[in-house]
Amino acid sequence: MNWPLFSVIYSIAATVTIGVFMIAALVTGHNQILHIQIAVIAGIILSVPAALFFTKKVGSITGNEEGYKV
């Protein structure tokens, strides 16, 4: 696996997913700190499969699925 690519994609996916969940929680009236913490944890957990999926897709497009070769 291309770990540098995964880390970049994960940081973007986590930021977007957490933001979407936090906005959804605030719009629906769940504005207590516990609800925000649950949204953040859910965003962190659900970003891992998304980042894995997109890392493999981008790696297969570029032909660099294994990461850096020394």
Short mmCIF file of N, CA, C and O in Angstrom, two decimals:
data_model
loop_
_atom_site.label_atom_id
_atom_site.label_comp_id
_atom_site.label_asym_id
_atom_site.label_seq_id
_atom_site.Cartn_x
_atom_site.Cartn_y
_atom_site.Cartn_z
N MET A 1 0.84 -1.18 0.00
CA MET A 1 0.00 0.00 0.00
C MET A 1 0.88 1.24 0.00
O MET A 1 1.95 1.25 0.59
N ASN A 2 0.39 2.25 -0.64
CA ASN A 2 1.09 3.52 -0.72
C ASN A 2 0.73 4.37 0.51
O ASN A 2 -0.26 5.10 0.52
N TRP A 3 1.52 4.26 1.56
CA TRP A 3 1.21 4.92 2.83
C TRP A 3 1.25 6.44 2.76
O TRP A 3 0.41 7.09 3.40
N PRO A 4 2.18 7.06 2.03
CA PRO A 4 2.12 8.51 1.93
C PRO A 4 0.84 9.01 1.26
O PRO A 4 0.23 9.98 1.70
N LEU A 5 0.40 8.32 0.22
CA LEU A 5 -0.84 8.68 -0.45
C LEU A 5 -2.03 8.44 0.48
O LEU A 5 -2.95 9.27 0.54
N PHE A 6 -2.01 7.35 1.22
CA PHE A 6 -3.09 7.06 2.17
C PHE A 6 -3.19 8.16 3.22
O PHE A 6 -4.30 8.59 3.56
N SER A 7 -2.08 8.62 3.74
CA SER A 7 -2.12 9.64 4.79
C SER A 7 -2.70 10.95 4.29
O SER A 7 -3.45 11.62 4.99
N VAL A 8 -2.38 11.30 3.06
CA VAL A 8 -2.93 12.53 2.49
C VAL A 8 -4.43 12.39 2.26
O VAL A 8 -5.21 13.27 2.62
N ILE A 9 -4.82 11.28 1.66
CA ILE A 9 -6.25 11.07 1.39
C ILE A 9 -7.03 10.92 2.69
O ILE A 9 -8.15 11.43 2.81
N TYR A 10 -6.45 10.27 3.69
CA TYR A 10 -7.14 10.13 4.97
C TYR A 10 -7.35 11.48 5.65
O TYR A 10 -8.42 11.74 6.20
N SER A 11 -6.35 12.33 5.60
CA SER A 11 -6.51 13.64 6.25
C SER A 11 -7.60 14.46 5.57
O SER A 11 -8.37 15.15 6.25
N ILE A 12 -7.70 14.36 4.26
CA ILE A 12 -8.76 15.08 3.56
C ILE A 12 -10.12 14.44 3.85
O ILE A 12 -11.10 15.14 4.14
N ALA A 13 -10.19 13.11 3.77
CA ALA A 13 -11.46 12.41 4.00
C ALA A 13 -11.96 12.61 5.43
O ALA A 13 -13.16 12.79 5.66
N ALA A 14 -11.06 12.58 6.39
CA ALA A 14 -11.46 12.75 7.78
C ALA A 14 -12.01 14.16 8.02
O ALA A 14 -13.03 14.32 8.70
N THR A 15 -11.35 15.15 7.46
CA THR A 15 -11.81 16.52 7.63
C THR A 15 -13.20 16.72 7.04
O THR A 15 -14.08 17.31 7.67
N VAL A 16 -13.39 16.20 5.84
CA VAL A 16 -14.69 16.36 5.18
C VAL A 16 -15.78 15.58 5.91
O VAL A 16 -16.87 16.11 6.15
N THR A 17 -15.50 14.35 6.28
CA THR A 17 -16.51 13.52 6.93
C THR A 17 -16.89 14.07 8.30
O THR A 17 -18.08 14.13 8.64
N ILE A 18 -15.91 14.49 9.07
CA ILE A 18 -16.20 15.09 10.37
C ILE A 18 -17.02 16.36 10.20
O ILE A 18 -17.98 16.60 10.94
N GLY A 19 -16.66 17.17 9.22
CA GLY A 19 -17.41 18.40 8.97
C GLY A 19 -18.86 18.14 8.59
O GLY A 19 -19.77 18.81 9.09
N VAL A 20 -19.08 17.15 7.74
CA VAL A 20 -20.45 16.81 7.34
C VAL A 20 -21.25 16.32 8.53
O VAL A 20 -22.41 16.73 8.73
N PHE A 21 -20.66 15.44 9.33
CA PHE A 21 -21.39 14.92 10.49
C PHE A 21 -21.66 16.00 11.54
O PHE A 21 -22.72 16.01 12.16
N MET A 22 -20.71 16.90 11.74
CA MET A 22 -20.92 17.98 12.72
C MET A 22 -22.01 18.93 12.24
O MET A 22 -22.86 19.35 13.04
N ILE A 23 -22.01 19.28 10.97
CA ILE A 23 -23.05 20.16 10.45
C ILE A 23 -24.41 19.48 10.55
O ILE A 23 -25.41 20.10 10.93
N ALA A 24 -24.46 18.18 10.22
CA ALA A 24 -25.73 17.45 10.33
C ALA A 24 -26.22 17.42 11.77
O ALA A 24 -27.42 17.59 12.03
N ALA A 25 -25.31 17.22 12.71
CA ALA A 25 -25.71 17.19 14.13
C ALA A 25 -26.21 18.56 14.58
O ALA A 25 -27.22 18.66 15.29
N LEU A 26 -25.54 19.61 14.17
CA LEU A 26 -25.96 20.95 14.60
C LEU A 26 -27.27 21.38 13.95
O LEU A 26 -28.11 22.02 14.59
N VAL A 27 -27.46 21.04 12.70
CA VAL A 27 -28.69 21.42 12.01
C VAL A 27 -29.90 20.69 12.58
O VAL A 27 -30.99 21.27 12.68
N THR A 28 -29.71 19.45 12.97
CA THR A 28 -30.83 18.68 13.52
C THR A 28 -31.08 18.98 14.99
O THR A 28 -31.98 18.37 15.60
N GLY A 29 -30.33 19.87 15.59
CA GLY A 29 -30.59 20.28 16.96
C GLY A 29 -29.80 19.53 18.01
O GLY A 29 -30.02 19.73 19.21
N HIS A 30 -28.90 18.67 17.61
CA HIS A 30 -28.07 17.93 18.56
C HIS A 30 -26.80 18.74 18.82
O HIS A 30 -25.73 18.44 18.32
N ASN A 31 -26.93 19.79 19.63
CA ASN A 31 -25.81 20.70 19.83
C ASN A 31 -25.13 20.55 21.18
O ASN A 31 -24.39 21.43 21.60
N GLN A 32 -25.33 19.45 21.85
CA GLN A 32 -24.62 19.20 23.09
C GLN A 32 -23.26 18.60 22.77
O GLN A 32 -23.04 18.02 21.70
N ILE A 33 -22.33 18.72 23.70
CA ILE A 33 -20.96 18.30 23.46
C ILE A 33 -20.87 16.79 23.19
O ILE A 33 -20.04 16.35 22.38
N LEU A 34 -21.71 16.00 23.82
CA LEU A 34 -21.69 14.55 23.60
C LEU A 34 -22.03 14.21 22.15
O LEU A 34 -21.40 13.35 21.54
N HIS A 35 -23.01 14.92 21.60
CA HIS A 35 -23.40 14.65 20.21
C HIS A 35 -22.28 15.07 19.24
O HIS A 35 -22.05 14.38 18.24
N ILE A 36 -21.61 16.15 19.53
CA ILE A 36 -20.50 16.59 18.68
C ILE A 36 -19.35 15.59 18.76
O ILE A 36 -18.72 15.26 17.75
N GLN A 37 -19.06 15.08 19.95
CA GLN A 37 -18.01 14.09 20.10
C GLN A 37 -18.35 12.80 19.36
O GLN A 37 -17.47 12.19 18.75
N ILE A 38 -19.59 12.40 19.39
CA ILE A 38 -20.01 11.21 18.65
C ILE A 38 -19.85 11.44 17.16
O ILE A 38 -19.40 10.55 16.43
N ALA A 39 -20.19 12.63 16.68
CA ALA A 39 -20.03 12.95 15.26
C ALA A 39 -18.56 12.91 14.85
O ALA A 39 -18.21 12.41 13.78
N VAL A 40 -17.68 13.41 15.71
CA VAL A 40 -16.24 13.40 15.41
C VAL A 40 -15.71 11.96 15.38
O VAL A 40 -14.97 11.59 14.46
N ILE A 41 -16.08 11.16 16.35
CA ILE A 41 -15.60 9.78 16.39
C ILE A 41 -16.12 8.99 15.20
O ILE A 41 -15.38 8.22 14.57
N ALA A 42 -17.39 9.19 14.86
CA ALA A 42 -17.95 8.49 13.70
C ALA A 42 -17.25 8.92 12.42
O ALA A 42 -16.98 8.10 11.53
N GLY A 43 -16.92 10.20 12.31
CA GLY A 43 -16.20 10.69 11.14
C GLY A 43 -14.80 10.11 11.02
O GLY A 43 -14.36 9.75 9.92
N ILE A 44 -14.12 9.98 12.14
CA ILE A 44 -12.77 9.40 12.13
C ILE A 44 -12.82 7.93 11.73
O ILE A 44 -12.01 7.46 10.93
N ILE A 45 -13.78 7.20 12.28
CA ILE A 45 -13.88 5.77 11.98
C ILE A 45 -14.31 5.52 10.54
O ILE A 45 -13.75 4.67 9.85
N LEU A 46 -15.28 6.27 10.05
CA LEU A 46 -15.78 6.05 8.70
C LEU A 46 -14.86 6.58 7.61
O LEU A 46 -15.05 6.26 6.43
N SER A 47 -13.87 7.37 7.99
CA SER A 47 -12.92 7.87 7.00
C SER A 47 -11.88 6.84 6.59
O SER A 47 -11.32 6.93 5.50
N VAL A 48 -11.64 5.86 7.43
CA VAL A 48 -10.63 4.84 7.12
C VAL A 48 -11.00 4.02 5.89
O VAL A 48 -10.20 3.91 4.96
N PRO A 49 -12.22 3.44 5.81
CA PRO A 49 -12.54 2.69 4.60
C PRO A 49 -12.59 3.56 3.35
O PRO A 49 -12.19 3.12 2.26
N ALA A 50 -13.07 4.80 3.50
CA ALA A 50 -13.10 5.69 2.34
C ALA A 50 -11.69 6.00 1.85
O ALA A 50 -11.43 6.00 0.64
N ALA A 51 -10.78 6.24 2.77
CA ALA A 51 -9.40 6.53 2.39
C ALA A 51 -8.74 5.31 1.76
O ALA A 51 -7.98 5.44 0.79
N LEU A 52 -9.00 4.13 2.28
CA LEU A 52 -8.45 2.91 1.68
C LEU A 52 -8.96 2.72 0.25
O LEU A 52 -8.20 2.39 -0.66
N PHE A 53 -10.26 2.93 0.05
CA PHE A 53 -10.86 2.78 -1.26
C PHE A 53 -10.22 3.75 -2.27
O PHE A 53 -9.80 3.35 -3.35
N PHE A 54 -10.14 5.02 -1.91
CA PHE A 54 -9.61 6.01 -2.85
C PHE A 54 -8.11 5.88 -3.03
O PHE A 54 -7.59 6.19 -4.10
N THR A 55 -7.39 5.41 -2.02
CA THR A 55 -5.96 5.18 -2.18
C THR A 55 -5.71 4.08 -3.20
O THR A 55 -4.84 4.19 -4.07
N LYS A 56 -6.50 3.01 -3.12
CA LYS A 56 -6.34 1.93 -4.09
C LYS A 56 -6.73 2.37 -5.48
O LYS A 56 -6.10 2.00 -6.47
N LYS A 57 -7.79 3.18 -5.60
CA LYS A 57 -8.21 3.68 -6.92
C LYS A 57 -7.14 4.58 -7.52
O LYS A 57 -6.79 4.43 -8.69
N VAL A 58 -6.65 5.52 -6.77
CA VAL A 58 -5.63 6.43 -7.29
C VAL A 58 -4.34 5.68 -7.57
O VAL A 58 -3.66 5.94 -8.57
N GLY A 59 -3.98 4.73 -6.73
CA GLY A 59 -2.79 3.93 -6.95
C GLY A 59 -2.88 3.10 -8.22
O GLY A 59 -1.90 2.94 -8.94
N SER A 60 -4.07 2.56 -8.50
CA SER A 60 -4.21 1.77 -9.72
C SER A 60 -4.22 2.65 -10.96
O SER A 60 -3.77 2.23 -12.02
N ILE A 61 -4.69 3.87 -10.86
CA ILE A 61 -4.67 4.79 -11.99
C ILE A 61 -3.25 5.22 -12.31
O ILE A 61 -2.84 5.25 -13.47
N THR A 62 -2.48 5.55 -11.28
CA THR A 62 -1.13 6.03 -11.49
C THR A 62 -0.13 4.91 -11.68
O THR A 62 0.99 5.16 -12.11
N GLY A 63 -0.49 3.69 -11.34
CA GLY A 63 0.43 2.56 -11.47
C GLY A 63 1.43 2.47 -10.34
O GLY A 63 2.40 1.74 -10.40
N ASN A 64 1.20 3.20 -9.27
CA ASN A 64 2.11 3.23 -8.13
C ASN A 64 1.38 2.72 -6.90
O ASN A 64 1.19 3.44 -5.93
N GLU A 65 0.96 1.46 -6.94
CA GLU A 65 0.17 0.89 -5.84
C GLU A 65 1.01 0.55 -4.62
O GLU A 65 0.52 0.46 -3.52
N GLU A 66 2.29 0.33 -4.80
CA GLU A 66 3.14 -0.12 -3.69
C GLU A 66 3.83 1.01 -2.95
O GLU A 66 4.52 0.78 -2.00
N GLY A 67 3.67 2.22 -3.39
CA GLY A 67 4.33 3.33 -2.72
C GLY A 67 5.71 3.56 -3.29
O GLY A 67 5.99 3.26 -4.45
N TYR A 68 6.58 4.11 -2.47
CA TYR A 68 7.92 4.44 -2.92
C TYR A 68 8.79 3.19 -3.04
O TYR A 68 8.80 2.36 -2.15
N LYS A 69 9.49 3.06 -4.13
CA LYS A 69 10.44 1.96 -4.33
C LYS A 69 11.85 2.49 -4.16
O LYS A 69 12.21 3.50 -4.73
N VAL A 70 12.63 1.80 -3.35
CA VAL A 70 14.01 2.23 -3.10
C VAL A 70 14.95 1.42 -3.95
O VAL A 70 14.80 0.32 -4.27
#
